[in-house]
Short mmCIF file of C-alpha atoms in Angstrom, two decimals:
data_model
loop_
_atom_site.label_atom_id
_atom_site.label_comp_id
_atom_site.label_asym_id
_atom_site.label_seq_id
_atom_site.Cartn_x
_atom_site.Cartn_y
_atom_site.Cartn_z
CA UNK A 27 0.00 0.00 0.00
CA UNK A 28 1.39 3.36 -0.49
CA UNK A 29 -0.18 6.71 0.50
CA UNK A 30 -0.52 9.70 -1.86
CA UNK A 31 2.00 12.70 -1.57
CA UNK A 32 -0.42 14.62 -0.41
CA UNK A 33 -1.02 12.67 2.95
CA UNK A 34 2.72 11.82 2.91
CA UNK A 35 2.79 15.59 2.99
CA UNK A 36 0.01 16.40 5.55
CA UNK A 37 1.73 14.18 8.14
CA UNK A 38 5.27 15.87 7.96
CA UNK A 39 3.78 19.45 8.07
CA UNK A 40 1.77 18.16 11.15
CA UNK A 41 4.53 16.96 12.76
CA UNK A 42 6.79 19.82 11.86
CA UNK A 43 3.94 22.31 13.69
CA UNK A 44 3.63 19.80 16.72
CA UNK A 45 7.30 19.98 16.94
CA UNK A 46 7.26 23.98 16.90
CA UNK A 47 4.07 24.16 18.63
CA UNK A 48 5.64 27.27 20.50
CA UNK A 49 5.15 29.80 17.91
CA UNK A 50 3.77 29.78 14.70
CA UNK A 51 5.33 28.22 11.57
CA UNK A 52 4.96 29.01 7.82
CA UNK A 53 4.46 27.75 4.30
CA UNK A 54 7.97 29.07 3.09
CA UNK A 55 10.01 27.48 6.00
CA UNK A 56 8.12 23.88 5.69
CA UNK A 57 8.90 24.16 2.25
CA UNK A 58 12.73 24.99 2.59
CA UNK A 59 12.76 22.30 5.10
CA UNK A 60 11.13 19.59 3.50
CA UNK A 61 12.31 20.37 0.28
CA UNK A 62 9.15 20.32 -1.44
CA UNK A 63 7.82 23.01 -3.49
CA UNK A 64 6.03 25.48 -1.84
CA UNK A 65 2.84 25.65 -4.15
CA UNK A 66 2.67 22.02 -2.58
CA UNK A 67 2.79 22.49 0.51
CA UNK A 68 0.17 25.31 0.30
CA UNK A 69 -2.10 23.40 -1.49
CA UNK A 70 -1.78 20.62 1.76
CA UNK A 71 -2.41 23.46 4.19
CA UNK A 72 -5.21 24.62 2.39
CA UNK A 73 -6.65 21.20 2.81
CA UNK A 74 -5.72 20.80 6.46
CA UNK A 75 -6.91 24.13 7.68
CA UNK A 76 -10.22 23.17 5.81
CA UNK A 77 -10.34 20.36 7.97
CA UNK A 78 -9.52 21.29 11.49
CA UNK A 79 -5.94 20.05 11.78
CA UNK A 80 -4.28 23.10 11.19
CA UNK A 81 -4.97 26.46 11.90
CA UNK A 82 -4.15 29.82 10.39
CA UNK A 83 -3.29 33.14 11.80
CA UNK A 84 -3.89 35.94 9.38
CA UNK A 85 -1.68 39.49 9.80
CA UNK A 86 1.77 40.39 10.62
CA UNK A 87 3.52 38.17 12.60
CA UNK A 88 0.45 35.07 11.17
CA UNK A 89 1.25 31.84 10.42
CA UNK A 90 0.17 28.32 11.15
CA UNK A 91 -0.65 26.43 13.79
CA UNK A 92 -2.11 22.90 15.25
CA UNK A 93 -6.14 23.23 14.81
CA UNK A 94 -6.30 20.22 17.39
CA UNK A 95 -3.98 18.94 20.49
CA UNK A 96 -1.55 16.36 18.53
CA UNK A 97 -2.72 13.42 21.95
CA UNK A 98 -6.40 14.21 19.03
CA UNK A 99 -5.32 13.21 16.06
CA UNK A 100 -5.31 9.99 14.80
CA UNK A 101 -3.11 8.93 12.13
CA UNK A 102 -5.82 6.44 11.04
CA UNK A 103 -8.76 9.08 10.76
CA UNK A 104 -6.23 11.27 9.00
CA UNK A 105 -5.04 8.65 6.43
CA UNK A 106 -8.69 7.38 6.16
CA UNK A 107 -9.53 11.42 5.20
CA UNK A 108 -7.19 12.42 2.90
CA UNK A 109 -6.80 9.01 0.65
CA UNK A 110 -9.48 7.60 -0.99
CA UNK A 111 -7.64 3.94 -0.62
CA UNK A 112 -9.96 2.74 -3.45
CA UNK A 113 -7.28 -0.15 -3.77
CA UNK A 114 -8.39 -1.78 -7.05
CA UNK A 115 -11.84 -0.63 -9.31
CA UNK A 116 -14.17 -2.20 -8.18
CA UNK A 117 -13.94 -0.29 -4.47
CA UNK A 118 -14.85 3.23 -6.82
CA UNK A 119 -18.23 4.42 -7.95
CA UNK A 120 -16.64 3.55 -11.36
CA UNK A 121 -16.49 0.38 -11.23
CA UNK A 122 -17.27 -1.62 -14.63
CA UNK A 123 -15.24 -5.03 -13.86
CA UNK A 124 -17.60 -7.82 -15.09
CA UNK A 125 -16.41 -10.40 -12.12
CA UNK A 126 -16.92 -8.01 -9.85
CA UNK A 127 -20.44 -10.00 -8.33
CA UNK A 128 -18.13 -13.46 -8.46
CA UNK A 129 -14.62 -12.25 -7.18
CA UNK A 130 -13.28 -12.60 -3.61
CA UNK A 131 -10.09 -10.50 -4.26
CA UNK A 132 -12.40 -7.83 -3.43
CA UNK A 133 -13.33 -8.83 0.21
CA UNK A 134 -9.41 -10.00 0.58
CA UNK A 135 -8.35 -6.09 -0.34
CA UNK A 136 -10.96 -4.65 1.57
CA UNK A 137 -9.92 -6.67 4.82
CA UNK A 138 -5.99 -5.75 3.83
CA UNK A 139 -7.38 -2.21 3.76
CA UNK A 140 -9.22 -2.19 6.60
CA UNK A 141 -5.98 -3.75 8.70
CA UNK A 142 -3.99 -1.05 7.57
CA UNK A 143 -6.32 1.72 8.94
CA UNK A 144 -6.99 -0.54 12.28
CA UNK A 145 -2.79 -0.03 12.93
CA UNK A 146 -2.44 3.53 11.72
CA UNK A 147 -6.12 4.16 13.82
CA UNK A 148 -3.61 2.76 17.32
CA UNK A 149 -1.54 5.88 16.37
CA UNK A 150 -1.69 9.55 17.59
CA UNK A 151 0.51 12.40 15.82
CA UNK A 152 1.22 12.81 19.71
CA UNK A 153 2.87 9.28 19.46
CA UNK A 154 4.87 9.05 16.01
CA UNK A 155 6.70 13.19 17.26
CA UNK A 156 10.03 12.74 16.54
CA UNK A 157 12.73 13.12 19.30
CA UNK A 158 13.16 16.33 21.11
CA UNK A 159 15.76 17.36 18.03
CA UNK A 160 15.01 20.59 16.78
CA UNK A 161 13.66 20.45 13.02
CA UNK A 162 16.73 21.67 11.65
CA UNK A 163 18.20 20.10 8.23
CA UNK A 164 21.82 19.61 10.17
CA UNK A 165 19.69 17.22 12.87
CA UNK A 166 18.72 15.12 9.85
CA UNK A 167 19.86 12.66 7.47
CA UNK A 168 18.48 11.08 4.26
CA UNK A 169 18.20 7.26 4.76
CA UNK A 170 17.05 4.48 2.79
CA UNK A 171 14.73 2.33 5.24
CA UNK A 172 14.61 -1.58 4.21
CA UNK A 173 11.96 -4.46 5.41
#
């Protein structure tokens, strides 16, 4: 299973304001840090601020902000939220497979699917913070992870 950019996204920029949750943080700064382009990560924020998980502080000195207390949100709700996880076509409204009434892939994926939100749902943004590091590029290193 893999989950779009754009939730891949909304989870870093989550934890990057939980882990500055003393003042307010910015598009332009997420962006540098991440390294992701900054009409990106705008278009995430836009998204999360429509949804309660950030929240935005217009006028000088404005920025962004946690909408909700990070111990609140639940990597599992958020995943479930932002990703359609439509895993194969016949879990859309556009489904025209003629085996869909006869196949049991379908209820095999949709248990798979359902696993994978029951783990990320045991999860809090309050849980997965990263060490007490500052988010500073220098704290940081690019890894490959392996199974």
């Amino acid at each position: 299973m893999q989950l779009t950019l754009q939730t891949d996204y909304a989870i870093r920029i989550l934890l990057y304001a939980q882990q500055h949750h003393e003042r307010l943080v910015n598009i332009t700064e997420i962006s540098d840090f991440y390294q992701i382009s900054r009409n990106h990560v705008a278009k995430v924020v836009a998204n999360l601020t429509q949804k309660g998980y950030l929240q935005g502080v217009r006028g000088k000195g404005g920025g962004l902000k946690l909408g909700q207390a990070p111990k609140n949100i639940n990597l599992g709700v958020l995943v479930e939220i932002l990703e359609p996880l439509d895993i194969v076509e016949c879990f859309g409204s556009k489904n025209r497979c003629v085996i869909t009434s006869q196949c049991k892939l379908k209820t095999a994926l949709y248990e798979a699917k359902q696993a994978f939100l029951d783990v990320l749902k045991t999860y809090t943004l309050e849980e997965i913070q990263l060490n007490n590091k500052p988010y500073s590029p220098s704290n940081f290193s690019l890894r490959l992870l392996t199974p």
